[in-house]
PDB file of C-alpha atoms in Angstrom:
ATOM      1  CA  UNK A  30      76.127 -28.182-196.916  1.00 84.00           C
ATOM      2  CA  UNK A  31      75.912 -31.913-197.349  1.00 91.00           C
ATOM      3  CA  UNK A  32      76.927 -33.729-200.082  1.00 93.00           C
ATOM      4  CA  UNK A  33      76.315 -37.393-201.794  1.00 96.00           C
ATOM      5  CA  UNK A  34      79.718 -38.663-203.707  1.00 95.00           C
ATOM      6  CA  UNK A  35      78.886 -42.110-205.742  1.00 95.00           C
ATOM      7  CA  UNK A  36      81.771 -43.877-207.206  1.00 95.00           C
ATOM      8  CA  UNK A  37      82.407 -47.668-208.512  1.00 96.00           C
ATOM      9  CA  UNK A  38      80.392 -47.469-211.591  1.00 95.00           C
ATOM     10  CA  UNK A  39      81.345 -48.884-214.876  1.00 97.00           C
ATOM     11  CA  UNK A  40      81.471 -51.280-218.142  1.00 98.00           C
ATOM     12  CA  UNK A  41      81.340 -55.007-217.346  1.00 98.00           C
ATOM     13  CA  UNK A  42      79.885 -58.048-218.953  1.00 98.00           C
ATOM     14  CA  UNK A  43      77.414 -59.965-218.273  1.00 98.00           C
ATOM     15  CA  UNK A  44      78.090 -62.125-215.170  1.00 98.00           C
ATOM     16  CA  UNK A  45      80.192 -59.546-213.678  1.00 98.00           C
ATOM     17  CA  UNK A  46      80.361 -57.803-210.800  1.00 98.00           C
ATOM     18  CA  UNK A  47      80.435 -54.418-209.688  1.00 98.00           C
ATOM     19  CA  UNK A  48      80.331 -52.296-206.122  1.00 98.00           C
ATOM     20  CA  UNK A  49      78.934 -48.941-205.550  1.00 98.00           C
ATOM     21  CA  UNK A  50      80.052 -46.743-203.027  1.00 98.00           C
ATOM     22  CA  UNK A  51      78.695 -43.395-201.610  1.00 98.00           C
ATOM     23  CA  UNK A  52      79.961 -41.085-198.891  1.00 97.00           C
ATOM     24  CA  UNK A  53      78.037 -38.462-197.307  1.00 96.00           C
ATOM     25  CA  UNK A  54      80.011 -35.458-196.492  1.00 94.00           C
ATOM     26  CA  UNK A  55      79.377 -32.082-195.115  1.00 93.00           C
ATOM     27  CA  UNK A  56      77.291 -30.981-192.117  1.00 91.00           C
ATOM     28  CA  UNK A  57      75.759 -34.063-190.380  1.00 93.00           C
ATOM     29  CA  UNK A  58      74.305 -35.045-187.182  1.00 92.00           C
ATOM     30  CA  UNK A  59      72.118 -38.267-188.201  1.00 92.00           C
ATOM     31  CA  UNK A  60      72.125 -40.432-190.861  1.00 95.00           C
ATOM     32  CA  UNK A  61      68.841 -42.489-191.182  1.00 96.00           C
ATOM     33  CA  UNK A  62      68.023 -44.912-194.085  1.00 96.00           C
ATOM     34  CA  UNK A  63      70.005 -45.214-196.675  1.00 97.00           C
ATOM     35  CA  UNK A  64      69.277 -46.548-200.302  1.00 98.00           C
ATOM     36  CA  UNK A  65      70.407 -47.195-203.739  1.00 98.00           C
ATOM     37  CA  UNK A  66      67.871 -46.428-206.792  1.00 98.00           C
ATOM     38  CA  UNK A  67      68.698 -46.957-210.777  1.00 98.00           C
ATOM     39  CA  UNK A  68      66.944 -44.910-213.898  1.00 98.00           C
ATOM     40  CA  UNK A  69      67.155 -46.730-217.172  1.00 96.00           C
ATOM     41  CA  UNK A  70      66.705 -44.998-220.350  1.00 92.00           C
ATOM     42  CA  UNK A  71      62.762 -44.348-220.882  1.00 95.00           C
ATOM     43  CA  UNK A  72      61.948 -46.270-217.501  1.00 96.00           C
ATOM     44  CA  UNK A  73      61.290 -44.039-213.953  1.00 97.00           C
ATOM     45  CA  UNK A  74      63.594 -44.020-211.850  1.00 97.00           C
ATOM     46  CA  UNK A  75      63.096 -47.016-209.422  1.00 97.00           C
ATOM     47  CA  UNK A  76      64.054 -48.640-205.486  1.00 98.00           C
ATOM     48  CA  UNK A  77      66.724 -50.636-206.009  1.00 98.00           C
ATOM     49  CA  UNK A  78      67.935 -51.607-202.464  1.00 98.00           C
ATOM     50  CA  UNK A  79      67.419 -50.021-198.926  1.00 98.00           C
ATOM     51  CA  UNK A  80      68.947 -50.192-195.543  1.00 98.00           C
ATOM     52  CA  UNK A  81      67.764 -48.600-192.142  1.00 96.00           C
ATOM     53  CA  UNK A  82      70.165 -47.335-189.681  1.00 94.00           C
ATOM     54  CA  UNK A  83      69.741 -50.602-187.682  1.00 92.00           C
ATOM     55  CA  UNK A  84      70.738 -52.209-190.958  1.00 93.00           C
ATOM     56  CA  UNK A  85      67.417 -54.331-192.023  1.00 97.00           C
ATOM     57  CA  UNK A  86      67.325 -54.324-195.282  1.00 98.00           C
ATOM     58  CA  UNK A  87      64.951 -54.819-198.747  1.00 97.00           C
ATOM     59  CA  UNK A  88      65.623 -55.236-201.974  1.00 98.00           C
ATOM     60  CA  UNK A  89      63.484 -54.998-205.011  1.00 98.00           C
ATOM     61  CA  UNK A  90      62.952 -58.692-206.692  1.00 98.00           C
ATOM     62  CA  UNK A  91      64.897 -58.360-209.657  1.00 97.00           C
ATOM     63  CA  UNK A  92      68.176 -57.889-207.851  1.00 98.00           C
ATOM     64  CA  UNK A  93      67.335 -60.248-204.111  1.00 98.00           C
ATOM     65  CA  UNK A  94      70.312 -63.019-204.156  1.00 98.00           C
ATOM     66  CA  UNK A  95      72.909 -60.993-206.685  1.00 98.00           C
ATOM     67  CA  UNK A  96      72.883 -57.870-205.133  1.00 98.00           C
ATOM     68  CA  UNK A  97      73.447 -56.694-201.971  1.00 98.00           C
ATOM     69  CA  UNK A  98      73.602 -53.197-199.703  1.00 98.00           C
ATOM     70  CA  UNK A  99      75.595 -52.554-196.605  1.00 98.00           C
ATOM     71  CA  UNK A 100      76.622 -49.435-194.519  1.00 97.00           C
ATOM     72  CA  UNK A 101      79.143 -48.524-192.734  1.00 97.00           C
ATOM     73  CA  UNK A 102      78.141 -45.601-190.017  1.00 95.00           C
ATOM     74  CA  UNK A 103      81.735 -44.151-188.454  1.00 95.00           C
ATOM     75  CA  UNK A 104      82.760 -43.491-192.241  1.00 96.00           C
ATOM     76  CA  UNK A 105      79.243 -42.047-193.475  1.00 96.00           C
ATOM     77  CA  UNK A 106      78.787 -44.441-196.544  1.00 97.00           C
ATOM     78  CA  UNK A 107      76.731 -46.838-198.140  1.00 98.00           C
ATOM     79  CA  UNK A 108      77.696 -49.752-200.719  1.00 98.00           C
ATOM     80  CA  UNK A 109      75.897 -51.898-202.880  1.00 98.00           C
ATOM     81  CA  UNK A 110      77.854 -55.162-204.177  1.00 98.00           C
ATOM     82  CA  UNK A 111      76.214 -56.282-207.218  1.00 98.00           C
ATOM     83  CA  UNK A 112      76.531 -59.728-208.866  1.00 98.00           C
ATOM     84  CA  UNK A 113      75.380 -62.051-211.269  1.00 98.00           C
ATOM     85  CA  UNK A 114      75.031 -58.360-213.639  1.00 98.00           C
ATOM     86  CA  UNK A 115      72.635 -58.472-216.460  1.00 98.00           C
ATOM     87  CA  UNK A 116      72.451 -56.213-219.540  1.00 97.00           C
ATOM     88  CA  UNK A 117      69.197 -55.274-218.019  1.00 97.00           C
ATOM     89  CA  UNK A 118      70.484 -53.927-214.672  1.00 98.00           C
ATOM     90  CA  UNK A 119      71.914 -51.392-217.077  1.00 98.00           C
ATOM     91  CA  UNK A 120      71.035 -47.993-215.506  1.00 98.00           C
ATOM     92  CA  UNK A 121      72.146 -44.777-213.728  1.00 98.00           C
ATOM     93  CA  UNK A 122      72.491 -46.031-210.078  1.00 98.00           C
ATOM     94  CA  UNK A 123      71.994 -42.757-207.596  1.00 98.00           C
ATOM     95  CA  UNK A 124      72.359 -43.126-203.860  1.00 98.00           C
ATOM     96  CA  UNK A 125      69.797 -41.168-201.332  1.00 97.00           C
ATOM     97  CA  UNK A 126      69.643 -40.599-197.385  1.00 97.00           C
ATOM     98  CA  UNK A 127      67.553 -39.387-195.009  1.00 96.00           C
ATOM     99  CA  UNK A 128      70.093 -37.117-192.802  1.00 94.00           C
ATOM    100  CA  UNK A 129      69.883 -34.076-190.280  1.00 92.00           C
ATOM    101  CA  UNK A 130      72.175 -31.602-189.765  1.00 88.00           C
ATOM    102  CA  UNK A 131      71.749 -31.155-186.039  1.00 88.00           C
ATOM    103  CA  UNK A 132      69.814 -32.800-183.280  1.00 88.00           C
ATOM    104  CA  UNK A 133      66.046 -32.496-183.226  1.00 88.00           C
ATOM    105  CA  UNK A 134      66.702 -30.536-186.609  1.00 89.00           C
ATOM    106  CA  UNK A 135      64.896 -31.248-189.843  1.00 91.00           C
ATOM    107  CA  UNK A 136      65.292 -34.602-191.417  1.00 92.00           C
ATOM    108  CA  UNK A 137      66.080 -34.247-195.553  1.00 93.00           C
ATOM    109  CA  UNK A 138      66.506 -36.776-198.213  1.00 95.00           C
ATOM    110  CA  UNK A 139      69.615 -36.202-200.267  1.00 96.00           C
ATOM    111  CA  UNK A 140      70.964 -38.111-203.779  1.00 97.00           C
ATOM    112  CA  UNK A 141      73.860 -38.359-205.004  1.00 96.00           C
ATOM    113  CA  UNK A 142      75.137 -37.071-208.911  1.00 96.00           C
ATOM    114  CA  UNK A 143      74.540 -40.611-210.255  1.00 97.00           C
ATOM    115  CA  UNK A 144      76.848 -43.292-211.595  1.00 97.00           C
ATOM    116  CA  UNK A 145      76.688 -45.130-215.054  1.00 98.00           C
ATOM    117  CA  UNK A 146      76.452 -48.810-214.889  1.00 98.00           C
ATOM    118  CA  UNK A 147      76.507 -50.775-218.442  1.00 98.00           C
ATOM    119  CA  UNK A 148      76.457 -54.670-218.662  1.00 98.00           C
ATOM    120  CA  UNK A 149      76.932 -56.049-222.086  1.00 98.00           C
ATOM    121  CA  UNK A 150      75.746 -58.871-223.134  1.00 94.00           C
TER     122      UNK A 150
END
């Protein structure tokens, strides 16, 4: 069984900073891409920041300059710094990866539980 564990979320104001962390436990072989992606209240649940197993990366334009993603393979986890916060990047953040439990097996995307993130203003 694999599992997604986020932690790092929280209450800061505006200006603040924040990182996100998420570790990928369990049965794994592979991890592919990696990615964070938020859900505000009322709003779908959107791409927030991605990074492939070579480590290229994308962002969505909202968040390109405050925030940014990182990986780090031998320890199975995935971070994303974020800066500059604005009330508006208020949102659930959940983590996702595309992993495989054993070679040539099926590939799977996976999230993680969420994490609260609230930036006052």
């Amino acid at each position: 069984q694999v599992e997604l564990v986020e932690s790092g979320g929280g209450l800061v104001q505006a200006g603040g900073s924040l990182r996100l962390s998420c570790a990928a436990s369990g049965s794994i072989f592979s991890i592919n891409a990696m990615g964070w992606y938020r859900q505000a209240p009322g709003k779908q649940r959107e791409l927030v920041a991605a990074i492939s197993s070579g480590s290229s990366t994308n962002y969505v334009h909202s968040v390109k300059g405050r925030f940014t993603i990182s990986r780090d393979n031998a320890k199975n986890t995935v971070y994303l710094q974020m800066n500059s916060l604005k009330p508006e990047d208020t949102a659930v953040y959940f983590c996702n990866a595309y992993m495989t439990a054993t070679a040539g097996g099926r590939w799977n995307a996976y999230w993680g539980q969420g994490t609260q993130v609230t930036v006052s203003s």
